[in-house]
CSV table of C-alpha atoms in Angstrom, one decimal:
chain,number,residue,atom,x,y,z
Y,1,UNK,CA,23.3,-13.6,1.5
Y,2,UNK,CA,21.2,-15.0,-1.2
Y,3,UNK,CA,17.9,-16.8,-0.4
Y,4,UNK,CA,15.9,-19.4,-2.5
Y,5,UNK,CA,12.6,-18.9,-4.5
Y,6,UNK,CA,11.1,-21.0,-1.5
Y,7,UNK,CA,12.3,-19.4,1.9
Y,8,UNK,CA,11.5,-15.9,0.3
Y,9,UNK,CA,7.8,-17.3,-0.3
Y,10,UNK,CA,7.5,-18.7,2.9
Y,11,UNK,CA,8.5,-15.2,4.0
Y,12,UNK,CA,6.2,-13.4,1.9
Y,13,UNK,CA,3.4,-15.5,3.2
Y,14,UNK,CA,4.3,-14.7,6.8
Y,15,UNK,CA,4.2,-11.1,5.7
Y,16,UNK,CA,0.9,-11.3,3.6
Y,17,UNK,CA,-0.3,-13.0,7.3
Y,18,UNK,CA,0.8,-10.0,9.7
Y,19,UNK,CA,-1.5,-7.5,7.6
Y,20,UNK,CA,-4.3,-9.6,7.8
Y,21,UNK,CA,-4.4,-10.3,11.5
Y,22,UNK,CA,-2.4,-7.2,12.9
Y,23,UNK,CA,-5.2,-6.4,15.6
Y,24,UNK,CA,-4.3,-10.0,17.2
Y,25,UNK,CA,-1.3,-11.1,19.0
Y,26,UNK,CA,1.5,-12.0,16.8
Y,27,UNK,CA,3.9,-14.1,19.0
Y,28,UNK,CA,7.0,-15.8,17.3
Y,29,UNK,CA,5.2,-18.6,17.7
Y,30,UNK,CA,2.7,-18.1,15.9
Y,31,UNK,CA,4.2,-16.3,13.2
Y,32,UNK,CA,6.8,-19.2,12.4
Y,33,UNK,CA,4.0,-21.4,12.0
Y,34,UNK,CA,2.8,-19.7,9.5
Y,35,UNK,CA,6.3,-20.3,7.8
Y,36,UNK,CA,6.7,-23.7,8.8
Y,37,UNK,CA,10.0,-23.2,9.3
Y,38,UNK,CA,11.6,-23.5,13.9
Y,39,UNK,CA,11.3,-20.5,15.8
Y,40,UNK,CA,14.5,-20.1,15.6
Y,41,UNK,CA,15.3,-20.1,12.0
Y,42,UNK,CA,12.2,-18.3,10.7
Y,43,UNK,CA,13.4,-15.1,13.1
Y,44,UNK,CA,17.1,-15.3,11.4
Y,45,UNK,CA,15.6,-16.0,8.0
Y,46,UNK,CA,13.0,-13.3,8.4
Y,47,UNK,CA,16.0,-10.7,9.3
Y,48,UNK,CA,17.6,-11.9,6.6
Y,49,UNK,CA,15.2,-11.3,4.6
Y,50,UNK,CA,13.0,-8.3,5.6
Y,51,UNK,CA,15.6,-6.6,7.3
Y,52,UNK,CA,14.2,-6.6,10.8
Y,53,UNK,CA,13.3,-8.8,13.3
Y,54,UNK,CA,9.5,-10.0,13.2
Y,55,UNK,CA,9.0,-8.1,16.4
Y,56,UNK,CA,10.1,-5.1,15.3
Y,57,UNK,CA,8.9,-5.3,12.1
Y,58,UNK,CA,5.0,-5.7,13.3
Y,59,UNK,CA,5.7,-3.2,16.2
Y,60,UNK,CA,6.4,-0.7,13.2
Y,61,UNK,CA,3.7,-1.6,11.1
Y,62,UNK,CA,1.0,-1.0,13.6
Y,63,UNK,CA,2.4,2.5,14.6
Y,64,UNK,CA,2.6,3.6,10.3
Y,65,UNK,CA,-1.4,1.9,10.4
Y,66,UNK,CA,-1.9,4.0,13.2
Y,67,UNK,CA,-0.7,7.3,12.2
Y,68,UNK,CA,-2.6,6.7,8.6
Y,69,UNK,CA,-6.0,6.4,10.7
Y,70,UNK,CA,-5.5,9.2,12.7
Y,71,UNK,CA,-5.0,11.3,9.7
Y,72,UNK,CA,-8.2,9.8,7.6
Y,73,UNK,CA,-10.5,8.7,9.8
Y,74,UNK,CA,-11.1,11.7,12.2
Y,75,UNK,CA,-14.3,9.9,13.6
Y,76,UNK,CA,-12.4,7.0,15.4
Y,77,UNK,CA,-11.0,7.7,19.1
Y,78,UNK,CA,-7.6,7.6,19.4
Y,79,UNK,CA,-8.0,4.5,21.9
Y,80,UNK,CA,-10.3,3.0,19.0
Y,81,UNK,CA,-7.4,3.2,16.6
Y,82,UNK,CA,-4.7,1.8,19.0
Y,83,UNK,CA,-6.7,-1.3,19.6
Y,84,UNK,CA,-7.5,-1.7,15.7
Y,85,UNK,CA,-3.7,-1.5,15.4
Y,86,UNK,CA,-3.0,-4.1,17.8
Y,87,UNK,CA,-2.1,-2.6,20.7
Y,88,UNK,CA,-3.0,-3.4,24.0
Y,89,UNK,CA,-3.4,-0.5,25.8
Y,90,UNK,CA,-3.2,3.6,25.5
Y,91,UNK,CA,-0.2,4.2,27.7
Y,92,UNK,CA,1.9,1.2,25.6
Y,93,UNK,CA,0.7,2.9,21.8
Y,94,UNK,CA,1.0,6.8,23.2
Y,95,UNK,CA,4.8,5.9,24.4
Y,96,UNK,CA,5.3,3.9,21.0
Y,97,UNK,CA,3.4,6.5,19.1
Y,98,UNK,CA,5.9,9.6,20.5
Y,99,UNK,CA,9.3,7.1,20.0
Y,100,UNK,CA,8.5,6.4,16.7
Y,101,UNK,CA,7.2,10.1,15.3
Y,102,UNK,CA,8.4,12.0,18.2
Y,103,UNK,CA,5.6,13.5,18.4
Y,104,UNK,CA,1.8,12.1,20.5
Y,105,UNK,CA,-0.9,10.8,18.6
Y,106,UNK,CA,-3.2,13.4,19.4
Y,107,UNK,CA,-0.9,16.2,18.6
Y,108,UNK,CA,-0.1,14.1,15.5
Y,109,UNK,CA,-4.3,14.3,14.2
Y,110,UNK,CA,-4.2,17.9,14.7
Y,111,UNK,CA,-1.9,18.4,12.3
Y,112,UNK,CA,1.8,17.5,13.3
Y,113,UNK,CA,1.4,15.1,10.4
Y,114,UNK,CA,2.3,18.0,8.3
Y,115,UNK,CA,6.2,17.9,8.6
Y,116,UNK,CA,5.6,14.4,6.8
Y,117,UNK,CA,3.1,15.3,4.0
Y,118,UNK,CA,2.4,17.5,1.1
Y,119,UNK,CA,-1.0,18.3,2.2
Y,120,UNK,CA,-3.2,18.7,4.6
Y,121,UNK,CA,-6.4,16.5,4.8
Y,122,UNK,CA,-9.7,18.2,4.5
Y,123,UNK,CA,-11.1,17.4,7.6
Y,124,UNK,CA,-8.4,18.1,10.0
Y,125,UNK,CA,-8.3,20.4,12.3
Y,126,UNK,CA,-5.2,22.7,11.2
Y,127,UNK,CA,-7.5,22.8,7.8
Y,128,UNK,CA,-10.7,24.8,8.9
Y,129,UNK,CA,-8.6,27.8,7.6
Y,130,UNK,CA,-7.7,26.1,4.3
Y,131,UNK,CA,-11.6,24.9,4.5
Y,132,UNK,CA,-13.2,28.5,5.1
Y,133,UNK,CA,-11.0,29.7,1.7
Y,134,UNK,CA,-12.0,26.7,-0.5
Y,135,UNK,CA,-15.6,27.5,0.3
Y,136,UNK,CA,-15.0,31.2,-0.7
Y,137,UNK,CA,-13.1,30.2,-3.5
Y,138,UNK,CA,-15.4,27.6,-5.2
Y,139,UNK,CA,-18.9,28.2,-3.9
Y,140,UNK,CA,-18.5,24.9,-0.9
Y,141,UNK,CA,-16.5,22.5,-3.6
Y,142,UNK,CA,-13.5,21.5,-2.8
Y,143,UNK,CA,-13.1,19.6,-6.0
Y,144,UNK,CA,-12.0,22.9,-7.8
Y,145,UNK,CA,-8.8,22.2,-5.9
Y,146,UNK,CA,-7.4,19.2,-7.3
Y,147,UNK,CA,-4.5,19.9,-9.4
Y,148,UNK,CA,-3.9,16.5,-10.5
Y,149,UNK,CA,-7.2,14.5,-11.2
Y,150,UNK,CA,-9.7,15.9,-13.5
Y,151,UNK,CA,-13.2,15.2,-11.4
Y,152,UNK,CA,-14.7,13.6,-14.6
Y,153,UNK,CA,-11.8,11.2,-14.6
Y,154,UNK,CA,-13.2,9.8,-11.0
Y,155,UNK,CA,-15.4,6.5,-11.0
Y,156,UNK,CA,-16.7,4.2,-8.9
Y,157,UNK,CA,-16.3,0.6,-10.7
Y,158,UNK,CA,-16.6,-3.0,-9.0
Y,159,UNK,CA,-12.8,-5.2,-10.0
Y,160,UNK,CA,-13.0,-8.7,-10.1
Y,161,UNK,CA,-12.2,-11.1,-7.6
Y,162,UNK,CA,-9.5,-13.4,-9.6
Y,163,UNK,CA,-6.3,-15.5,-8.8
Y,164,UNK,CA,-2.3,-13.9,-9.7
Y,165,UNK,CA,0.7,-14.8,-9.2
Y,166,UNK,CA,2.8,-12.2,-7.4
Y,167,UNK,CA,6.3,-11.0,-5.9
Y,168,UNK,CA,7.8,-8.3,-4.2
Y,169,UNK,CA,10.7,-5.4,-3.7
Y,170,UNK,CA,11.8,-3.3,-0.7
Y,171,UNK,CA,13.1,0.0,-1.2
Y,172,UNK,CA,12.3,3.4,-2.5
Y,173,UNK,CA,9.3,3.9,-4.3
Y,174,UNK,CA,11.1,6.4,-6.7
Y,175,UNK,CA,13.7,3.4,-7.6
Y,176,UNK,CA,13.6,-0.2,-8.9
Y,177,UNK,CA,9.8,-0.9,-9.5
Y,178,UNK,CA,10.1,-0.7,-13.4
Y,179,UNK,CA,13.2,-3.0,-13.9
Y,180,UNK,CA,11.4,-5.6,-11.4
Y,181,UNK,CA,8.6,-5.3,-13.7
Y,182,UNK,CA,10.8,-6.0,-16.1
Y,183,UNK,CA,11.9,-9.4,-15.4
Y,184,UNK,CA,8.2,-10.4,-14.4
Y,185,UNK,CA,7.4,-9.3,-18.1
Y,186,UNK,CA,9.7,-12.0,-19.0
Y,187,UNK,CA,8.8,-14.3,-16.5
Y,188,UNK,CA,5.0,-14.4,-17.4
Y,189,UNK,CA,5.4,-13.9,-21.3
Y,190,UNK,CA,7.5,-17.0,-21.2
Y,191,UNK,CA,4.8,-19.0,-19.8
Y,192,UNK,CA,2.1,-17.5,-21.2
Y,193,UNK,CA,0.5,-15.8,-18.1
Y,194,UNK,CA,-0.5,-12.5,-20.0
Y,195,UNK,CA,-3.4,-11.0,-21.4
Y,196,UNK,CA,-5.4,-13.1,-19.4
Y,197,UNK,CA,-6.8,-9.9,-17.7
Y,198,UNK,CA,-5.2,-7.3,-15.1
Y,199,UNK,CA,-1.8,-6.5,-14.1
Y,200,UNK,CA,-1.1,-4.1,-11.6
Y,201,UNK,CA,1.3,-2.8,-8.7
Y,202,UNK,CA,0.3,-2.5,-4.8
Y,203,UNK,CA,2.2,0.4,-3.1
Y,204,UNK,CA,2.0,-1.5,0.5
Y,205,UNK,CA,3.4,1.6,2.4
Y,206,UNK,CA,2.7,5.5,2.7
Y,207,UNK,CA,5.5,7.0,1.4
Y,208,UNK,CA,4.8,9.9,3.9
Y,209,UNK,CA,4.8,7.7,6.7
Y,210,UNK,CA,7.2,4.7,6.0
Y,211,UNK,CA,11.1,5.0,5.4
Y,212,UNK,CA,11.9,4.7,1.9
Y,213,UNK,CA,14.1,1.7,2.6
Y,214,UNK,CA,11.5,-0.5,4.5
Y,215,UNK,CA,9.1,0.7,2.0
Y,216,UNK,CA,7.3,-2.8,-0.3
Y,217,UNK,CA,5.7,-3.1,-3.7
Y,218,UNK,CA,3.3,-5.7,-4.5
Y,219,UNK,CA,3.9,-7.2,-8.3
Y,220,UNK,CA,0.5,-8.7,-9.6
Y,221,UNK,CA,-0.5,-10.6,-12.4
Y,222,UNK,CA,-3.6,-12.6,-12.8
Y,223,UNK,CA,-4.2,-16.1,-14.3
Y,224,UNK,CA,-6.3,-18.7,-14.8
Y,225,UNK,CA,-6.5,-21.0,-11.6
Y,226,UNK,CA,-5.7,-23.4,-13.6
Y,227,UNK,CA,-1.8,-21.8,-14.4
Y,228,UNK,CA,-1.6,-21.7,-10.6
Y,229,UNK,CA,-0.3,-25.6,-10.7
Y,230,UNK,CA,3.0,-24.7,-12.6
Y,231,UNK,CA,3.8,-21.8,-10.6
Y,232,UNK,CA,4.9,-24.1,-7.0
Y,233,UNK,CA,7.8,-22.2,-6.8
Y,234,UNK,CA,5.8,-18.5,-7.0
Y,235,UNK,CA,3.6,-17.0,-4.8
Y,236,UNK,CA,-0.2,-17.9,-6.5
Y,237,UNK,CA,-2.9,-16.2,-4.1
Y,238,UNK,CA,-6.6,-13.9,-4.4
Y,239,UNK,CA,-7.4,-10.7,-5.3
Y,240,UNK,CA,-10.5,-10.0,-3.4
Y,241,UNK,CA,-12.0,-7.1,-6.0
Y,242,UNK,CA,-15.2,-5.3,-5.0
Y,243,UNK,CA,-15.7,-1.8,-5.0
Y,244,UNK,CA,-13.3,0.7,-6.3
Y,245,UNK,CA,-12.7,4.3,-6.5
Y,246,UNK,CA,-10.6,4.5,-9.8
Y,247,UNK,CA,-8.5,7.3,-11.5
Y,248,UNK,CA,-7.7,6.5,-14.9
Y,249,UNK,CA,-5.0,9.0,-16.9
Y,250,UNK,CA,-5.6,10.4,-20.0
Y,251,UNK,CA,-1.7,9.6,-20.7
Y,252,UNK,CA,0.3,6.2,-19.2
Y,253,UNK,CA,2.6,7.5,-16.9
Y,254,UNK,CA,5.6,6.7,-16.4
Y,255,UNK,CA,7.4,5.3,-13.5
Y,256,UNK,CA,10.2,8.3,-13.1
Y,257,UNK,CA,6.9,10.6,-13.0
Y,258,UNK,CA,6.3,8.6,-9.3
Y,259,UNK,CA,6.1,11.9,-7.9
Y,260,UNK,CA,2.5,12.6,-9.8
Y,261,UNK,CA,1.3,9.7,-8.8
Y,262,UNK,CA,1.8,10.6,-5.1
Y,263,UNK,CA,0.3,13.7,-6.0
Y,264,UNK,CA,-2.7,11.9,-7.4
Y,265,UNK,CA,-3.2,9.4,-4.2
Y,266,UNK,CA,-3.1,12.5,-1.7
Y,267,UNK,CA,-5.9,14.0,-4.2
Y,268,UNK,CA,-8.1,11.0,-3.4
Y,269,UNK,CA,-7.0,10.6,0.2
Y,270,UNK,CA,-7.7,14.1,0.8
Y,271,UNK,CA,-10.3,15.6,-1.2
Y,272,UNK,CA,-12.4,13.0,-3.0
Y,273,UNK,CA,-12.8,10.3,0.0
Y,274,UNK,CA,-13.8,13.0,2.9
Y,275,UNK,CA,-17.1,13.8,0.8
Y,276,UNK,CA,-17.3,10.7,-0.8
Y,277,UNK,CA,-19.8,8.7,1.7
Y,278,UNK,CA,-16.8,6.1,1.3
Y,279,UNK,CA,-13.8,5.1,3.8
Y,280,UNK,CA,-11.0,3.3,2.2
Y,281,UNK,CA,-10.5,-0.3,2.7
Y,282,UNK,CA,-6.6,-1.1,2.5
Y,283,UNK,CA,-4.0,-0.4,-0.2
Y,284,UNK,CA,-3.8,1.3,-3.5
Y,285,UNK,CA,-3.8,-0.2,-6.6
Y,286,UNK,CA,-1.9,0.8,-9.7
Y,287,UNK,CA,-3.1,-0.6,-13.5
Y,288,UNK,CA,-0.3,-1.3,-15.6
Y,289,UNK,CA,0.1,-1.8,-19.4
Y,290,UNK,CA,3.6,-3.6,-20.8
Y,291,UNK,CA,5.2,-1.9,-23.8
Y,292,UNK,CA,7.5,-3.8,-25.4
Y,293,UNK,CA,10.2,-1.5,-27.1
Y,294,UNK,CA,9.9,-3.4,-31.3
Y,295,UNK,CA,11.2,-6.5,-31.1
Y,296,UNK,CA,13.9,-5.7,-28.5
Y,297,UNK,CA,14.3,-7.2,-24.4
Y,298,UNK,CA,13.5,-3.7,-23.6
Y,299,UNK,CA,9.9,-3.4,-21.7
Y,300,UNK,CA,8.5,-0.3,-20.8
Y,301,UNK,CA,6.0,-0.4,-17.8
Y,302,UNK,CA,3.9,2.6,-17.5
Y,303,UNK,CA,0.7,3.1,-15.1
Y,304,UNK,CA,-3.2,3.2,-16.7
Y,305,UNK,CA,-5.2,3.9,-13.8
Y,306,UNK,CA,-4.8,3.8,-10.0
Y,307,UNK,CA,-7.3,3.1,-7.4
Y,308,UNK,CA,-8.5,2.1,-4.0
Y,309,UNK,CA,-10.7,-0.1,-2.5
Y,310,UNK,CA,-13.5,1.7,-0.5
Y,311,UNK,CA,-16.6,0.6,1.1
Y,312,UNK,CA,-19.9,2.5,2.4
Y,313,UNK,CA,-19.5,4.4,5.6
């Protein structure tokens, strides 16, 4: 079934909603206010849309939040995390928890998050081997290790709070993204909505944690409030900015080499944040440049610079 411009906004927004305020309770009620739409058409539409029900859909976003806290943020309780996740009690997130990963949270942190991921994070506990060897190997620093980033490359800048336009995909992170890109090209070249400053991608899911198919990308472009007036029909909201821990390549990359990218985000989750003195703050950000192939339809998206918003521990 095809939805309009105007429901799949109104879903987006409901979306955008549930991350924000996914420690509170997010009754059907509530969430279809957001949409403006009955109760009983925003939990069709949002099926329709999203491919699950609203229920669902939060229940499994609050168990991925989960299991990416345990992994990076080895200073929180367990019971900590559940309630940051929105869960109302241990029993109710442990039973979830073991469902969804077949495995308990606890047993999880310690290191059953390996079967999902490439690497292990530093400060785990199955890594005080891999620990003792790196300090052997490279006199206590770990950033010998990385394979992907070149330390150098590695800042700390402040991004600019600023208003884009956005829209989204579902699916595989390996597939899709640059032909979505594509059209938006077109899109915001037609209207004149580029080179007015950034345009980048938000990866809203760990591919480690997430299934591929359930798996969204964020499409950003930034404007001039003043652009936001003719765009009614697309979703016009903030970028909040701040602080930054940013990776910029010496090369674009390109979108079929998604699998150095993941590399590169594991680098940072892994290495660079645990002796940072920073904790991440949400999703990743990827910095994109348009190449428009002479004076063909053909447009080539390829990634500058990714990073991640961080704040002081």
């Amino acid at each position: 079934m095809t939805y309009g411009t105007d429901q799949q906004k109104q879903i987006y927004l409901v979306l955008e909603y549930i991350e924000k305020h996914l420690e509170e309770s997010l009754s059907l009620e509530r969430l279809s206010k957001v949409s403006t739409y009955s109760s009983f058409y925003f939990q069709k539409l949002f099926k329709g849309i999203v491919g699950e029900t609203p229920a669902n859909y939060v229940k499994r976003l609050r168990i991925e939040r989960a299991a990416h806290l345990l992994i990076y943020e080895q200073g929180i309780p367990i019971t900590e995390i559940a309630f940051m996740c929105g869960f109302t009690s241990l029993s109710y997130f442990t039973y979830s928890f073991n469902a969804y990963f077949q495995v308990s949270p606890m047993k999880w942190r310690e290191g059953a998050y390996l079967e999902h991921f490439s690497r292990e994070y530093h400060h785990s506990k199955k890594s005080k081997q891999m620990s003792n060897n790196l300090k052997d190997n490279s006199s206590g620093s770990t950033y010998t290790t990385f394979k992907w980033l070149a330390l150098e490359r590695v800042k700390v800048v402040e991004l600019p709070k600023c208003s884009i336009v956005k829209r989204y995909s579902r699916g595989p992170y390996t597939e899709g993204i640059p032909e979505v890109w594509e059209e938006f090209f077109h899109y915001a070249n037609a209207r004149s909505l580029l080179n007015q400053g950034m345009v980048f991608g938000t990866p809203k899911n760990n591919p480690y944690i997430t299934p591929p198919s359930k798996s969204r990308y964020d499409y950003c472009i930034e404007i001039n409030k003043n652009d936001a007036e003719g765009l009614e029909h697309e979703i016009v909201t903030q970028f909040t900015g701040g602080k930054h821990v940013l990776y910029k390549f010496a090369e674009p990359v390109d979108y079929a080499e998604r699998n150095k990218l993941i590399e590169c985000y594991s680098e940072l989750y892994s290495y660079w944040l645990p002796g940072s003195g920073y904790k991440y703050l949400g999703n990743p950000i990827e910095l994109v440049q348009f190449e428009q192939q002479n004076s063909s339809l053909t447009v080539v998206t390829k990634i500058t610079a990714i990073a991640l918003a961080i704040e002081p521990k």
